[in-house]
Amino acid sequence: MVEKIILDTDPGIDDAMAIFFAFQAKQLDVLGLTTVYGNVPVEMSAKNALALVELANVNIPVCKGVGMPWVGEESTYAHFVHGDDGFGNINHPAPKGELDSRSSAQFIVDTVKKYPNEVTIVAVGPLGNLALALRLAPEIQHLVKSVNIMGGAAFTLGNVTPVAEANIWNDAHAAEIVFSAEWPINMFGLDVTYKVPFSPTFMQELSKVNPVLGGFVKRASEFYADFYSQGKEQKECFFHDAFPLAYIMHPELFEMTTGHMRIGTDELHRGQTSFAPIGSTMSPYWLNAQKVNVATKVKHADLTQLFIDTYALD
Ligand code: RIB
Ligand code: CA
């Protein structure tokens, strides 16, 4: 069965790798890209998403979304990870096409209502668009098939602070709204994405099986791998954002743990995904919180092969 998805993204190099993976996957029907600030400002995020759609020769709507967190100051962005252009400074040409006139949140609302109980939202950036969509039309929490999120760190260290992963840290109040809604959530955080490092051999392989899309990922990843390889002997990087997509296609590659999730919003715990597996606590602070599924294990070799095989498809 082909699964309808909306991909909410902040491209970003691992976002680009995930977007192409989704386009290549025969089991996924990408209905649109909704963009958000995060790795880069939202204007760049939207422009980059449009450029990726054009490179892949795919005709779908691309929407611009929120550019500011729900509460607080403008983000400082992650150009030191993704380059000045969000694509590792590879001088990729500007897109020629136009953005959809709707906001990301409005596109999410319209699309979920058009296909009730059929759409999975795959969110791989900060969660402001999803929070705003819930504010515009709270009923969508009962009309979405599931929400698969790349973000958080349940049992491992964060990558912005010791307790917080970047996507959740970047808009903790929005994350709190999204994790409190009554829609099924599957979370793919650093617990699994940091268990699967990718070497230059992998990027080489992607580029061999798919010179256009894999070639783009290989070129863009050089800057990205330099960031991740500081102080290490071997070059490596992480393709976080492809994990929640792989789960839709092959859930058997992941072990999931169910529990109650709270999101930290005070300054010290900002963006913390504080997770209580079922039966682990009597505290009402967690027992009254929504239940979510958190990915805790992944089959490394099988996932890597899935990425390569999917990039190799016509
Ligand atoms: O922490 C990793 C996440 O933050 C990924 O989604 C990456 O693209 C950045 O947005
Ligand atoms: Ca991302």
Short mmCIF file of N, CA and C in Angstrom, two decimals, residues 40-155:
data_model
loop_
_atom_site.label_atom_id
_atom_site.label_comp_id
_atom_site.label_asym_id
_atom_site.label_seq_id
_atom_site.Cartn_x
_atom_site.Cartn_y
_atom_site.Cartn_z
N VAL A 40 18.34 26.57 8.95
CA VAL A 40 18.53 27.86 8.25
C VAL A 40 17.26 28.69 8.45
N PRO A 41 17.30 30.00 8.11
CA PRO A 41 16.07 30.80 8.20
C PRO A 41 15.00 30.26 7.26
N VAL A 42 13.73 30.57 7.53
CA VAL A 42 12.64 29.93 6.78
C VAL A 42 12.66 30.31 5.29
N GLU A 43 13.11 31.54 4.96
CA GLU A 43 13.14 31.92 3.53
C GLU A 43 14.09 30.98 2.78
N MET A 44 15.24 30.68 3.40
CA MET A 44 16.22 29.79 2.78
C MET A 44 15.72 28.35 2.79
N SER A 45 15.08 27.96 3.85
CA SER A 45 14.54 26.62 3.98
C SER A 45 13.54 26.36 2.84
N ALA A 46 12.64 27.32 2.59
CA ALA A 46 11.62 27.18 1.54
C ALA A 46 12.28 27.15 0.16
N LYS A 47 13.22 28.06 -0.04
CA LYS A 47 13.93 28.12 -1.34
C LYS A 47 14.70 26.82 -1.58
N ASN A 48 15.33 26.31 -0.54
CA ASN A 48 16.09 25.06 -0.68
C ASN A 48 15.16 23.88 -0.99
N ALA A 49 14.01 23.85 -0.33
CA ALA A 49 13.06 22.75 -0.60
C ALA A 49 12.61 22.80 -2.05
N LEU A 50 12.36 24.01 -2.56
CA LEU A 50 11.96 24.17 -3.96
C LEU A 50 13.08 23.69 -4.89
N ALA A 51 14.30 24.02 -4.55
CA ALA A 51 15.45 23.59 -5.37
C ALA A 51 15.55 22.06 -5.40
N LEU A 52 15.28 21.42 -4.29
CA LEU A 52 15.37 19.94 -4.22
C LEU A 52 14.26 19.29 -5.05
N VAL A 53 13.07 19.87 -4.99
CA VAL A 53 11.94 19.37 -5.78
C VAL A 53 12.27 19.49 -7.28
N GLU A 54 12.88 20.61 -7.65
CA GLU A 54 13.22 20.81 -9.07
C GLU A 54 14.33 19.87 -9.51
N LEU A 55 15.31 19.66 -8.64
CA LEU A 55 16.39 18.74 -9.01
C LEU A 55 15.84 17.32 -9.21
N ALA A 56 14.89 16.95 -8.37
CA ALA A 56 14.31 15.60 -8.46
C ALA A 56 13.22 15.52 -9.53
N ASN A 57 12.90 16.68 -10.14
CA ASN A 57 11.87 16.71 -11.19
C ASN A 57 10.52 16.19 -10.69
N VAL A 58 10.15 16.63 -9.52
CA VAL A 58 8.89 16.21 -8.89
C VAL A 58 7.98 17.43 -8.82
N ASN A 59 6.72 17.23 -9.13
CA ASN A 59 5.79 18.37 -9.18
C ASN A 59 4.82 18.31 -7.99
N ILE A 60 5.22 18.90 -6.88
CA ILE A 60 4.36 18.93 -5.69
C ILE A 60 4.44 20.33 -5.07
N PRO A 61 3.44 20.71 -4.25
CA PRO A 61 3.50 22.02 -3.58
C PRO A 61 4.63 22.09 -2.56
N VAL A 62 5.24 23.28 -2.49
CA VAL A 62 6.23 23.57 -1.44
C VAL A 62 5.74 24.84 -0.74
N CYS A 63 5.59 24.78 0.57
CA CYS A 63 5.03 25.90 1.33
C CYS A 63 6.04 26.47 2.31
N LYS A 64 5.92 27.77 2.55
CA LYS A 64 6.76 28.41 3.56
C LYS A 64 5.98 28.47 4.88
N GLY A 65 6.67 28.18 5.97
CA GLY A 65 5.99 28.13 7.26
C GLY A 65 6.53 29.13 8.26
N VAL A 66 6.53 28.72 9.52
CA VAL A 66 6.89 29.67 10.57
C VAL A 66 8.40 29.94 10.57
N GLY A 67 8.74 31.18 10.88
CA GLY A 67 10.13 31.61 10.89
C GLY A 67 10.65 31.93 12.27
N MET A 68 9.77 31.80 13.25
CA MET A 68 10.12 32.16 14.64
C MET A 68 9.60 31.08 15.58
N PRO A 69 10.28 30.88 16.71
CA PRO A 69 9.73 29.95 17.69
C PRO A 69 8.42 30.47 18.28
N TRP A 70 7.65 29.57 18.86
CA TRP A 70 6.36 29.91 19.49
C TRP A 70 6.55 30.98 20.55
N VAL A 71 7.64 30.89 21.30
CA VAL A 71 7.95 31.82 22.39
C VAL A 71 9.43 32.20 22.25
N GLY A 72 9.74 33.48 22.42
CA GLY A 72 11.14 33.87 22.51
C GLY A 72 11.72 34.41 21.22
N GLU A 73 13.05 34.55 21.24
CA GLU A 73 13.81 35.24 20.20
C GLU A 73 13.97 34.38 18.94
N GLU A 74 14.36 35.06 17.84
CA GLU A 74 14.70 34.34 16.61
C GLU A 74 15.85 33.38 16.88
N SER A 75 15.82 32.23 16.21
CA SER A 75 16.87 31.21 16.38
C SER A 75 18.21 31.72 15.84
N THR A 76 19.27 31.06 16.24
CA THR A 76 20.60 31.41 15.72
C THR A 76 21.01 30.52 14.55
N TYR A 77 20.22 29.50 14.21
CA TYR A 77 20.42 28.63 13.05
C TYR A 77 21.70 27.77 13.17
N ALA A 78 21.84 26.83 12.20
CA ALA A 78 22.96 25.87 12.29
C ALA A 78 23.80 25.90 11.02
N HIS A 79 24.18 27.13 10.60
CA HIS A 79 25.02 27.24 9.40
C HIS A 79 26.37 26.56 9.61
N PHE A 80 26.82 26.47 10.85
CA PHE A 80 28.11 25.81 11.12
C PHE A 80 28.03 24.31 10.85
N VAL A 81 26.82 23.75 10.78
CA VAL A 81 26.64 22.32 10.47
C VAL A 81 26.31 22.15 8.98
N HIS A 82 25.48 23.06 8.44
CA HIS A 82 24.90 22.86 7.10
C HIS A 82 25.42 23.85 6.05
N GLY A 83 26.33 24.75 6.44
CA GLY A 83 26.88 25.72 5.48
C GLY A 83 26.03 26.97 5.39
N ASP A 84 26.61 28.01 4.73
CA ASP A 84 25.89 29.29 4.61
C ASP A 84 24.59 29.13 3.83
N ASP A 85 24.58 28.19 2.89
CA ASP A 85 23.43 27.98 2.01
C ASP A 85 22.52 26.83 2.46
N GLY A 86 22.89 26.16 3.55
CA GLY A 86 22.11 24.99 3.99
C GLY A 86 22.43 23.73 3.22
N PHE A 87 23.28 23.85 2.19
CA PHE A 87 23.64 22.71 1.35
C PHE A 87 25.16 22.49 1.34
N GLY A 88 25.85 22.89 2.39
CA GLY A 88 27.30 22.64 2.46
C GLY A 88 28.11 23.50 1.50
N ASN A 89 27.59 24.71 1.15
CA ASN A 89 28.32 25.67 0.31
C ASN A 89 28.73 25.08 -1.04
N ILE A 90 27.78 24.41 -1.72
CA ILE A 90 28.13 23.79 -3.00
C ILE A 90 27.68 24.62 -4.20
N ASN A 91 27.16 25.84 -3.95
CA ASN A 91 26.75 26.71 -5.06
C ASN A 91 25.65 26.11 -5.92
N HIS A 92 24.71 25.49 -5.32
CA HIS A 92 23.60 24.90 -6.08
C HIS A 92 22.74 26.03 -6.66
N PRO A 93 22.30 25.91 -7.95
CA PRO A 93 21.52 27.01 -8.55
C PRO A 93 20.20 27.29 -7.81
N ALA A 94 19.80 28.55 -7.85
CA ALA A 94 18.52 28.94 -7.22
C ALA A 94 17.37 28.30 -7.98
N PRO A 95 16.27 28.01 -7.28
CA PRO A 95 15.11 27.42 -7.97
C PRO A 95 14.44 28.43 -8.90
N LYS A 96 13.71 27.90 -9.90
CA LYS A 96 13.01 28.78 -10.84
C LYS A 96 11.53 28.91 -10.49
N GLY A 97 11.00 27.91 -9.79
CA GLY A 97 9.55 27.84 -9.55
C GLY A 97 9.08 28.73 -8.40
N GLU A 98 7.79 28.63 -8.14
CA GLU A 98 7.15 29.46 -7.12
C GLU A 98 6.70 28.59 -5.95
N LEU A 99 6.67 29.20 -4.79
CA LEU A 99 6.10 28.52 -3.63
C LEU A 99 4.57 28.49 -3.74
N ASP A 100 3.96 27.51 -3.12
CA ASP A 100 2.51 27.48 -2.95
C ASP A 100 2.11 28.71 -2.13
N SER A 101 0.94 29.26 -2.41
CA SER A 101 0.57 30.51 -1.72
C SER A 101 0.15 30.27 -0.27
N ARG A 102 -0.15 28.99 0.09
CA ARG A 102 -0.58 28.72 1.46
C ARG A 102 0.59 28.65 2.43
N SER A 103 0.32 28.93 3.69
CA SER A 103 1.33 28.70 4.72
C SER A 103 1.46 27.20 4.91
N SER A 104 2.60 26.78 5.50
CA SER A 104 2.80 25.35 5.79
C SER A 104 1.66 24.82 6.65
N ALA A 105 1.28 25.56 7.68
CA ALA A 105 0.23 25.10 8.59
C ALA A 105 -1.10 24.93 7.85
N GLN A 106 -1.42 25.91 6.97
CA GLN A 106 -2.69 25.82 6.23
C GLN A 106 -2.67 24.63 5.29
N PHE A 107 -1.51 24.37 4.66
CA PHE A 107 -1.41 23.21 3.76
C PHE A 107 -1.62 21.91 4.54
N ILE A 108 -1.06 21.85 5.74
CA ILE A 108 -1.25 20.64 6.57
C ILE A 108 -2.73 20.45 6.87
N VAL A 109 -3.40 21.53 7.28
CA VAL A 109 -4.83 21.43 7.62
C VAL A 109 -5.63 20.99 6.39
N ASP A 110 -5.41 21.66 5.26
CA ASP A 110 -6.19 21.35 4.04
C ASP A 110 -5.98 19.90 3.62
N THR A 111 -4.74 19.45 3.68
CA THR A 111 -4.42 18.12 3.14
C THR A 111 -4.93 17.02 4.06
N VAL A 112 -4.80 17.23 5.36
CA VAL A 112 -5.31 16.23 6.32
C VAL A 112 -6.83 16.12 6.19
N LYS A 113 -7.50 17.26 6.00
CA LYS A 113 -8.97 17.22 5.86
C LYS A 113 -9.38 16.60 4.53
N LYS A 114 -8.56 16.77 3.51
CA LYS A 114 -8.88 16.19 2.19
C LYS A 114 -8.79 14.67 2.24
N TYR A 115 -7.84 14.13 3.02
CA TYR A 115 -7.64 12.67 3.09
C TYR A 115 -7.73 12.21 4.55
N PRO A 116 -8.95 12.26 5.15
CA PRO A 116 -9.03 11.94 6.58
C PRO A 116 -8.50 10.54 6.90
N ASN A 117 -7.68 10.48 7.95
CA ASN A 117 -7.09 9.23 8.47
C ASN A 117 -6.15 8.53 7.50
N GLU A 118 -5.70 9.25 6.47
CA GLU A 118 -4.80 8.62 5.49
C GLU A 118 -3.39 9.21 5.52
N VAL A 119 -3.23 10.40 6.11
CA VAL A 119 -1.96 11.12 5.96
C VAL A 119 -1.07 10.96 7.19
N THR A 120 0.19 10.59 6.94
CA THR A 120 1.21 10.64 7.99
C THR A 120 2.02 11.92 7.81
N ILE A 121 2.13 12.68 8.88
CA ILE A 121 2.99 13.88 8.85
C ILE A 121 4.36 13.45 9.34
N VAL A 122 5.36 13.68 8.51
CA VAL A 122 6.74 13.35 8.89
C VAL A 122 7.43 14.68 9.16
N ALA A 123 7.76 14.94 10.42
CA ALA A 123 8.29 16.24 10.83
C ALA A 123 9.77 16.09 11.18
N VAL A 124 10.62 16.77 10.41
CA VAL A 124 12.07 16.61 10.61
C VAL A 124 12.76 17.95 10.87
N GLY A 125 11.98 18.90 11.36
CA GLY A 125 12.54 20.19 11.77
C GLY A 125 11.83 20.60 13.07
N PRO A 126 12.03 21.83 13.53
CA PRO A 126 11.27 22.33 14.68
C PRO A 126 9.76 22.25 14.40
N LEU A 127 8.95 22.18 15.46
CA LEU A 127 7.55 21.74 15.30
C LEU A 127 6.52 22.87 15.23
N GLY A 128 6.95 24.09 14.89
CA GLY A 128 6.03 25.23 14.86
C GLY A 128 4.90 25.09 13.87
N ASN A 129 5.15 24.53 12.69
CA ASN A 129 4.07 24.38 11.70
C ASN A 129 2.98 23.44 12.20
N LEU A 130 3.40 22.37 12.86
CA LEU A 130 2.42 21.40 13.36
C LEU A 130 1.61 22.01 14.50
N ALA A 131 2.29 22.77 15.37
CA ALA A 131 1.58 23.42 16.48
C ALA A 131 0.57 24.43 15.94
N LEU A 132 0.97 25.18 14.93
CA LEU A 132 0.06 26.18 14.34
C LEU A 132 -1.11 25.50 13.64
N ALA A 133 -0.85 24.40 12.95
CA ALA A 133 -1.94 23.65 12.30
C ALA A 133 -2.96 23.19 13.35
N LEU A 134 -2.46 22.75 14.51
CA LEU A 134 -3.37 22.33 15.59
C LEU A 134 -4.19 23.50 16.11
N ARG A 135 -3.58 24.69 16.13
CA ARG A 135 -4.31 25.88 16.58
C ARG A 135 -5.37 26.28 15.56
N LEU A 136 -5.02 26.16 14.26
CA LEU A 136 -5.97 26.54 13.20
C LEU A 136 -7.15 25.57 13.15
N ALA A 137 -6.87 24.28 13.36
CA ALA A 137 -7.92 23.26 13.22
C ALA A 137 -7.62 22.10 14.17
N PRO A 138 -8.02 22.27 15.45
CA PRO A 138 -7.69 21.24 16.45
C PRO A 138 -8.20 19.86 16.07
N GLU A 139 -9.25 19.80 15.24
CA GLU A 139 -9.82 18.49 14.87
C GLU A 139 -8.83 17.63 14.08
N ILE A 140 -7.80 18.23 13.50
CA ILE A 140 -6.88 17.40 12.69
C ILE A 140 -6.15 16.36 13.55
N GLN A 141 -6.07 16.59 14.89
CA GLN A 141 -5.39 15.59 15.72
C GLN A 141 -6.11 14.24 15.67
N HIS A 142 -7.40 14.26 15.27
CA HIS A 142 -8.15 13.00 15.15
C HIS A 142 -8.29 12.54 13.70
N LEU A 143 -7.67 13.28 12.79
CA LEU A 143 -7.82 12.94 11.36
C LEU A 143 -6.51 12.50 10.71
N VAL A 144 -5.41 12.60 11.47
CA VAL A 144 -4.10 12.25 10.94
C VAL A 144 -3.83 10.77 11.21
N LYS A 145 -3.19 10.10 10.28
CA LYS A 145 -2.89 8.67 10.51
C LYS A 145 -1.83 8.53 11.60
N SER A 146 -0.73 9.25 11.44
CA SER A 146 0.26 9.32 12.52
C SER A 146 1.19 10.50 12.28
N VAL A 147 1.95 10.84 13.30
CA VAL A 147 2.95 11.90 13.21
C VAL A 147 4.29 11.25 13.56
N ASN A 148 5.18 11.21 12.58
CA ASN A 148 6.50 10.62 12.80
C ASN A 148 7.52 11.74 12.90
N ILE A 149 8.16 11.84 14.04
CA ILE A 149 9.01 13.00 14.32
C ILE A 149 10.47 12.59 14.40
N MET A 150 11.35 13.32 13.66
CA MET A 150 12.77 13.22 13.98
C MET A 150 13.05 14.32 14.98
N GLY A 151 13.38 13.90 16.20
CA GLY A 151 13.69 14.87 17.22
C GLY A 151 13.75 14.19 18.57
N GLY A 152 14.38 14.87 19.48
CA GLY A 152 14.41 14.39 20.85
C GLY A 152 15.54 13.43 21.14
N ALA A 153 15.67 13.16 22.44
CA ALA A 153 16.70 12.24 22.94
C ALA A 153 16.12 11.68 24.24
N ALA A 154 15.57 10.45 24.17
CA ALA A 154 14.87 9.91 25.35
C ALA A 154 15.84 9.36 26.39
N PHE A 155 16.80 8.55 25.93
CA PHE A 155 17.71 7.87 26.87
C PHE A 155 19.17 8.22 26.62
#
